[in-house]
Short mmCIF file of C-alpha atoms in Angstrom, two decimals:
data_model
loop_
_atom_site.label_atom_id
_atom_site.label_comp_id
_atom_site.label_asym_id
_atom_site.label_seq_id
_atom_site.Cartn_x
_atom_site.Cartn_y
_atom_site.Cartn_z
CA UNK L 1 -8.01 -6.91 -16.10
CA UNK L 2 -6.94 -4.80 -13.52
CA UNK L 3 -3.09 -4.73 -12.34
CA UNK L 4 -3.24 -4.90 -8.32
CA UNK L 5 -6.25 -5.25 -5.65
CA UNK L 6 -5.82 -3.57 -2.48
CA UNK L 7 -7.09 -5.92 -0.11
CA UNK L 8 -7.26 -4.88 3.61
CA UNK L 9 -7.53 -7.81 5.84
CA UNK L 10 -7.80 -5.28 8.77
CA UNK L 11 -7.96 -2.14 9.24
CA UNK L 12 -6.37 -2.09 12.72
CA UNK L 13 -2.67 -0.63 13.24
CA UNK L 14 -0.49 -0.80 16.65
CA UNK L 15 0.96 2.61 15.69
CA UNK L 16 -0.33 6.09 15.31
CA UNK L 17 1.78 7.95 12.65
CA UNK L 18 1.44 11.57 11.91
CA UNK L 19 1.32 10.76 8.02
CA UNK L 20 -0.88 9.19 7.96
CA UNK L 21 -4.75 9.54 7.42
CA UNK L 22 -6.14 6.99 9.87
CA UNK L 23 -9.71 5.59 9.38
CA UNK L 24 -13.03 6.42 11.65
CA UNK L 25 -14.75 2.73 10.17
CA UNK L 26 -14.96 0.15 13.00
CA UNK L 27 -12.16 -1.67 13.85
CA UNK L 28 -11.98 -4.98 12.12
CA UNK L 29 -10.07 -8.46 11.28
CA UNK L 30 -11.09 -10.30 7.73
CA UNK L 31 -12.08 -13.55 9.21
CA UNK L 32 -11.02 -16.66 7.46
CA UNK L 33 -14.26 -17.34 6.07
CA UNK L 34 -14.64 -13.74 4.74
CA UNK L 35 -11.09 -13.76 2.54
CA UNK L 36 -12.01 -17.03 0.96
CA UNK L 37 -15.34 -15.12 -0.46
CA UNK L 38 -13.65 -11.87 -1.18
CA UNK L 39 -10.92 -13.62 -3.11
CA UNK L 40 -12.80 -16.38 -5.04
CA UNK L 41 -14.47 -13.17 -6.44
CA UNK L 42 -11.27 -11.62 -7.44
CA UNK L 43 -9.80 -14.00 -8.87
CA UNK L 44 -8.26 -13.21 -12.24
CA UNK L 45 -9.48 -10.11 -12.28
CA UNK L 46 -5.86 -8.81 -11.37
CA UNK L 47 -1.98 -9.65 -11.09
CA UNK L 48 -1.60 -8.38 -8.00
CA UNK L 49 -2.50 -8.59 -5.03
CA UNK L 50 -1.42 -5.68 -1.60
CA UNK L 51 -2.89 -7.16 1.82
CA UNK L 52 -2.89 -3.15 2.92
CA UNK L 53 -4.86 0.19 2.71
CA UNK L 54 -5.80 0.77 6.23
CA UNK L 55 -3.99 -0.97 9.20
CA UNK L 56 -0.81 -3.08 9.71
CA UNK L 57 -1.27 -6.46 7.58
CA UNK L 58 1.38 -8.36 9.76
CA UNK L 59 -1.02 -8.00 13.11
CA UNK L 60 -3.41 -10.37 11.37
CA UNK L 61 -3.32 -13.87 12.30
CA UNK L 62 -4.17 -15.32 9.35
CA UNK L 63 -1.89 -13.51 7.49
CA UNK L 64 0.77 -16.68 6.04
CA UNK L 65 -2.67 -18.24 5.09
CA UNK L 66 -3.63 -15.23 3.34
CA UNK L 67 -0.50 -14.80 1.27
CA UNK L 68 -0.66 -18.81 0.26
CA UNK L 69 -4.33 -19.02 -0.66
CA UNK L 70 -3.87 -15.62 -2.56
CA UNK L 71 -0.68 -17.59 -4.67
CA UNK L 72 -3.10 -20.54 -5.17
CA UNK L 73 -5.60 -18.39 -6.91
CA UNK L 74 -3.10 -17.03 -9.12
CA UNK L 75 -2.09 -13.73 -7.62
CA UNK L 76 1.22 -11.70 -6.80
CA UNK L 77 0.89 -11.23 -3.11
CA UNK L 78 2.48 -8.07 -1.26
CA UNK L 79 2.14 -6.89 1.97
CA UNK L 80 2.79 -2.39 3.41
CA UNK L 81 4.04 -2.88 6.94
CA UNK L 82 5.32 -0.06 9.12
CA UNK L 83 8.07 -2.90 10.46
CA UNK L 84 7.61 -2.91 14.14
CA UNK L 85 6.18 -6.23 14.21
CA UNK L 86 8.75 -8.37 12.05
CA UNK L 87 10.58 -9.21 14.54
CA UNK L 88 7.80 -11.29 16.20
CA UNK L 89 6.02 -12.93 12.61
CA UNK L 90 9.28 -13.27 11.20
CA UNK L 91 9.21 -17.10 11.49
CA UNK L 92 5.59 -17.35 10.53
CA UNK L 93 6.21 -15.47 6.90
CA UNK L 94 9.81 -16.91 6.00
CA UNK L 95 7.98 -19.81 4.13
CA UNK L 96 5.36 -17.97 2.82
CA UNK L 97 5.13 -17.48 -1.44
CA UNK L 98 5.60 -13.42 -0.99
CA UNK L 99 5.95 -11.81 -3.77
CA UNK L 100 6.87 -8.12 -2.25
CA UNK L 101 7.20 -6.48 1.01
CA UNK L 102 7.27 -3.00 1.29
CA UNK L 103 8.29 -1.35 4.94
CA UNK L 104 7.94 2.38 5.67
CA UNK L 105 10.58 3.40 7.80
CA UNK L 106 10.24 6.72 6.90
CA UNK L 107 11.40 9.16 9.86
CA UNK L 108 11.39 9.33 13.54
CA UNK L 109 9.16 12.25 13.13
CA UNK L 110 6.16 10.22 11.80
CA UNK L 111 6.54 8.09 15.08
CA UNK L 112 9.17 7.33 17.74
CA UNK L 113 8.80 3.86 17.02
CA UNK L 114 10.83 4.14 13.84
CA UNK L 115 13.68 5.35 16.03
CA UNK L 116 13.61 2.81 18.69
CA UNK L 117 16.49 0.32 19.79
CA UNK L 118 16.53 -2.85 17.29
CA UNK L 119 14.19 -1.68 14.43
CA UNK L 120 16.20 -0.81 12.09
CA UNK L 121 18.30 -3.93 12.42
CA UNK L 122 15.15 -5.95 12.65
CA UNK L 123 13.90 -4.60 9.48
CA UNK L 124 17.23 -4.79 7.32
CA UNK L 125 17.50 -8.34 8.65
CA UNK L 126 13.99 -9.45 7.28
CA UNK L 127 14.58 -8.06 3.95
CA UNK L 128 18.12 -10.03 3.74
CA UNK L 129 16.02 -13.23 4.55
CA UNK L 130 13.15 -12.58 2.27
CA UNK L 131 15.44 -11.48 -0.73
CA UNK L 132 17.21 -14.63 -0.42
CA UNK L 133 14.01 -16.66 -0.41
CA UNK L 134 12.76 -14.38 -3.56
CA UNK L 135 10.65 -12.12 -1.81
CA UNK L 136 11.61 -8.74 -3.58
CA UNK L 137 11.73 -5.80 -0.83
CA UNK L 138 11.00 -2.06 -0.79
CA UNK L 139 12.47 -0.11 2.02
CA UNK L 140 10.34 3.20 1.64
CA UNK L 141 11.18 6.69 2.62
CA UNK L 142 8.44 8.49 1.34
CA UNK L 143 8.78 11.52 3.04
CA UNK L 144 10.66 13.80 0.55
CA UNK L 145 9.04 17.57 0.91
CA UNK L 146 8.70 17.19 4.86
CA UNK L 147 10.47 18.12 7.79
CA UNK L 148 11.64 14.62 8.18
CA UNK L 149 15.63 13.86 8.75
CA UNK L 150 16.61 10.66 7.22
CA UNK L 151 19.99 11.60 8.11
CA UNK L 152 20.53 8.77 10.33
CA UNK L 153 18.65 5.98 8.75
CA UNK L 154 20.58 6.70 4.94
CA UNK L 155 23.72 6.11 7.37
CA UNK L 156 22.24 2.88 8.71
CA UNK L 157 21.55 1.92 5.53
CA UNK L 158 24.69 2.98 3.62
CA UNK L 159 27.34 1.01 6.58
CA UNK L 160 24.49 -2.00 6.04
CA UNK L 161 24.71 -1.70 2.20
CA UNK L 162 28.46 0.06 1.38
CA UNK L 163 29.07 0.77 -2.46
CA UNK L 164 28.39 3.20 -4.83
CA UNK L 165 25.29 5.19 -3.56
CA UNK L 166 23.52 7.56 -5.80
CA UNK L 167 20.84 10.48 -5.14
CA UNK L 168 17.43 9.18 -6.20
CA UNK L 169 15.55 11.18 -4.74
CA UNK L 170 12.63 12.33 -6.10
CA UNK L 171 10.71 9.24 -6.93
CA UNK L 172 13.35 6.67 -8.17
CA UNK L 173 14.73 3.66 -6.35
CA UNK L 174 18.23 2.96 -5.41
CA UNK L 175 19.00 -1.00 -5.82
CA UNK L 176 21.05 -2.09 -2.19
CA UNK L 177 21.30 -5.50 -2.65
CA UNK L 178 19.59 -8.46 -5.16
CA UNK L 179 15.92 -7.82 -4.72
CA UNK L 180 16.06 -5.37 -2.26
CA UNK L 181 15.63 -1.57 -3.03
CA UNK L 182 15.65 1.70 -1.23
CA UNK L 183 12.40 3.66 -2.71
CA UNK L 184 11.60 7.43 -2.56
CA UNK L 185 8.71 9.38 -2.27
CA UNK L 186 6.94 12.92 -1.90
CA UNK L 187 4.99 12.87 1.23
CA UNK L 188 1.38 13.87 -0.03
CA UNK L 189 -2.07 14.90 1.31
CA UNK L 190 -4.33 12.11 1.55
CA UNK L 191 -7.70 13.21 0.28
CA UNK L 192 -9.97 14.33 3.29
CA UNK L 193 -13.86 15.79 2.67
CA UNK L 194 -12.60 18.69 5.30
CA UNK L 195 -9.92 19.52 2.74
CA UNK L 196 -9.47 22.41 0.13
CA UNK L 197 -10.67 21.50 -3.33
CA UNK L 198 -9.24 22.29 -6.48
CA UNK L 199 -11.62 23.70 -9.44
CA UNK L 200 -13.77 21.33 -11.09
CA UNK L 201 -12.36 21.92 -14.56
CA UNK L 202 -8.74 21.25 -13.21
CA UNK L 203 -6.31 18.96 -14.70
CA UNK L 204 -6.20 15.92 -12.84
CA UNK L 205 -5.98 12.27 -13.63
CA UNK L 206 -5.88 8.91 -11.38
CA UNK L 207 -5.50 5.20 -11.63
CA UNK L 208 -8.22 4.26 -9.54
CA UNK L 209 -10.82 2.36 -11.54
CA UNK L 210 -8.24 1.83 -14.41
CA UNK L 211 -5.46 -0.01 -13.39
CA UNK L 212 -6.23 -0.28 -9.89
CA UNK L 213 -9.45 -0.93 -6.91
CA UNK L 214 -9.42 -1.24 -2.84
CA UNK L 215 -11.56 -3.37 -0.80
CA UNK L 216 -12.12 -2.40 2.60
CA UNK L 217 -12.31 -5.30 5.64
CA UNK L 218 -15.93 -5.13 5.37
CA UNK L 219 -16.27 -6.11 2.01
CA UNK L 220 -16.92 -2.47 0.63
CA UNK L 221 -15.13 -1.65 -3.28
CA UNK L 222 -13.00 1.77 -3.08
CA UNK L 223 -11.76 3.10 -6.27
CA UNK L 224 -8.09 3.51 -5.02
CA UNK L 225 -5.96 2.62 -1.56
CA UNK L 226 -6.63 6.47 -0.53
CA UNK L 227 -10.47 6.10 0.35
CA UNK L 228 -9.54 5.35 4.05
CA UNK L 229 -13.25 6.53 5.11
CA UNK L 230 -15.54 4.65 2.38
CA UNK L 231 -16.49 8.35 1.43
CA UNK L 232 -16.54 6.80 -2.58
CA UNK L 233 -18.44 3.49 -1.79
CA UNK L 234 -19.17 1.49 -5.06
CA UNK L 235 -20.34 -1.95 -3.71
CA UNK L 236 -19.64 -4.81 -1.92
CA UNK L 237 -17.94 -7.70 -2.86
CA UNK L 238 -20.17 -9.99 -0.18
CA UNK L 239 -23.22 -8.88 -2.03
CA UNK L 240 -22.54 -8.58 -5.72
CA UNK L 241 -19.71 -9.22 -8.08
CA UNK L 242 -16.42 -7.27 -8.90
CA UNK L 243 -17.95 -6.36 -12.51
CA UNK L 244 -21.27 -5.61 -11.80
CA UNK L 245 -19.65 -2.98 -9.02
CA UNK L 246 -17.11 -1.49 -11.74
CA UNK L 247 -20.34 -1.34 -14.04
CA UNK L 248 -22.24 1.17 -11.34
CA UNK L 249 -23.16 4.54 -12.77
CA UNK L 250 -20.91 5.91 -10.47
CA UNK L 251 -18.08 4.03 -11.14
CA UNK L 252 -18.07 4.83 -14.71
CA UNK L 253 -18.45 8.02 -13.93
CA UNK L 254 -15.35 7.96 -11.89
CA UNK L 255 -13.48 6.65 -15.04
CA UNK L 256 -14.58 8.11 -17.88
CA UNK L 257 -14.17 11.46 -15.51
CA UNK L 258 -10.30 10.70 -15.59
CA UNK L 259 -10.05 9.79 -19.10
CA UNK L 260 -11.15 13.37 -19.78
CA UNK L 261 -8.90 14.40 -16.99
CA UNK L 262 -11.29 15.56 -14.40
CA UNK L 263 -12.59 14.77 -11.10
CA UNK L 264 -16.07 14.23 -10.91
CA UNK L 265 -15.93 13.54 -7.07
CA UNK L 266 -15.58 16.05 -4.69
CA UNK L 267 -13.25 13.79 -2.90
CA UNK L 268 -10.86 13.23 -5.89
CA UNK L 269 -10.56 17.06 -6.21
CA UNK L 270 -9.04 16.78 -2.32
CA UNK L 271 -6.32 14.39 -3.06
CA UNK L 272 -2.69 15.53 -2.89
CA UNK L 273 -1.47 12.11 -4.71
CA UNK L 274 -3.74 12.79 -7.75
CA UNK L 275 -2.78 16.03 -8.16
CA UNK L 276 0.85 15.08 -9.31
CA UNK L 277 -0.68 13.83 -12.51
CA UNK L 278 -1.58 16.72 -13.40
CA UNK L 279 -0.11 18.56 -16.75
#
C-alpha cells in the first residue's frame, strides 16, 4: 500500500510563478465522470490522497465533490493551492471533510500576486477557519536557498501569530496555532530533459514508486508529483489497473533502480529534489 496519490484534477493554474516548472500537456479539467473511474481504481491502494501536481486544485468546480467522494472511499484528502482563489471558494470548502491544505505563499518574487492587497489576510483567515473545523494547514515557504525576501510575510505572520517564534529553517515546521503550521523548504530544480545530468553510478534515491505515485488529468500514472511533462509514462488508469501499471517492466525498473540507489531514468538523474537523498 502506497502512502499518498497525487491526483491532479486539472492541470490548469490562474498564475504563472517563476518556481515553478509549468506543464506543455493540454489544458484540462477531470470531469465528474472521469474522478469517479480514477478513484474507484485507487481505492485502498493508499492513505492519502493530494488533489495537486500540475495546476491550482481550487479552480476546479467540482472540487468540494472531489474531497467528499475521496473521504467516502476511505482516503485522507489534501489539496496545494497557491491561495489567490480562497477568498472566492471559501464558502464552498468550509464543509468539506479536508484533511490538509497546504498554501504556498512563498515570496513576492515567485509572483506579484503573493504581494497583493488582501492575500495574506485572506489566506491566514482560511487556515483559522479550517483549523477550527479540523482541517490541519501548512503555510509553505519553500524558498530557502533563493533570492526570495520573506521579510515581510514572517512579520505578517509573527503580529498574526505573537509568541515564542523559533528558526526552523531548513526543513522543519514551526507550529502557529492548533493545526496550523508554518513549513520550510529548499527551493529545488524540478527535473527537466533539457537539464544537466548527474553520472549514472551516482548516489541517488527517491520515493516515487515506493511510498508514493501521480496521476495526471488524463488518466496517465507518473512515478512522483515532479513528472509535470509525462516524460516517465507508466500507464493509464482509464485503461488498465493501478497494479498491473506498478507491475510494468519499467516501473520495476524505476524501483528496484532506487533500492540500489541509482537512477535508471535519464529524467531522475535531472531532478534537484532527488538529489537531496543522496549520501
Amino acid at each position: 500500500m502506497l502512502d499518498k496519490i497525487y491526483l491532479e484534477i486539472t492541470n490548469v493554474c490562474n498564475l504563472d510563478c517563476s518556481f515553478c516548472h509549468k506543464t506543455k500537456r493540454a489544458k484540462k479539467l477531470m470531469s465528474e465522470e472521469e474522478f469517479d473511474i480514477i478513484i474507484s481504481k485507487l481505492e485502498g491502494r493508499a492513505k492519502y490522497i493530494y488533489f495537486h501536481l500540475m495546476g491550482e486544485p481550487t479552480l476546479h468546480p467540482l472540487l468540494p465533490i472531489f474531497i467528499r467522494r475521496s473521504r467516502e472511499r476511505g482516503f485522507l484528502p489534501s489539496i496545494t493551492t497557491n491561495g489567490s482563489l480562497l477568498n472566492k471558494c471559501r464558502d464552498s470548502l468550509i464543509d468539506t471533510p479536508l484533511y490538509k491544505v497546504s498554501i504556498s505563499l512563498h515570496a513576492p518574487e515567485a509572483n506579484p500576486a503573493f504581494s497583493s492587497e488582501g492575500y495574506l489576510e485572506s489566506c491566514v483567515d482560511f487556515a483559522r477557519i479550517m483549523a477550527k473545523r479540523g482541517t490541519y494547514v501548512a503555510l509553505r515557504l519553500w524558498n530557502l536557498g533563493s533570492d526570495a525576501d520573506n521579510t515581510d510575510i514572517l512579520a505578517y505572520l509573527k503580529d498574526e501569530f505573537p509568541g515564542e517564534w523559533r528558526d526552523v529553517r531548513g526543513g522543519r515546521s514551526q507550529r502557529l496555532d492548533e493545526r496550523i503550521f508554518l513549513e520550510w523548504g529548499e527551493r529545488f530544480d524540478w527535473p527537466d530533459p533539457n537539464a544537466d545530468e548527474c553520472d549514472k553510478d551516482a548516489d541517488l534515491f527517491c520515493y516515487g514508486l515506493r511510498d508514493q505515485v501521480g496521476v495526471l488529468a488524463d488518466g496517465t500514472v507518473v512515478p512522483c508529483c515532479l513528472d509535470a511533462d509525462a516524460n516517465l509514462s507508466l500507464g493509464n488508469l482509464f485503461d488498465s489497473t493501478l497494479e498491473d501499471i506498478l507491475s510494468t517492466p519499467r516501473a520495476r525498473a524505476i524501483y528496484d533502480g532506487f533500492t540500489r540507489r541509482r537512477a535508471v531514468e535519464s529524467l531522475c538523474r535531472k531532478c534537484g529534489y532527488a538529489r537531496r537523498f543522496s549520501r
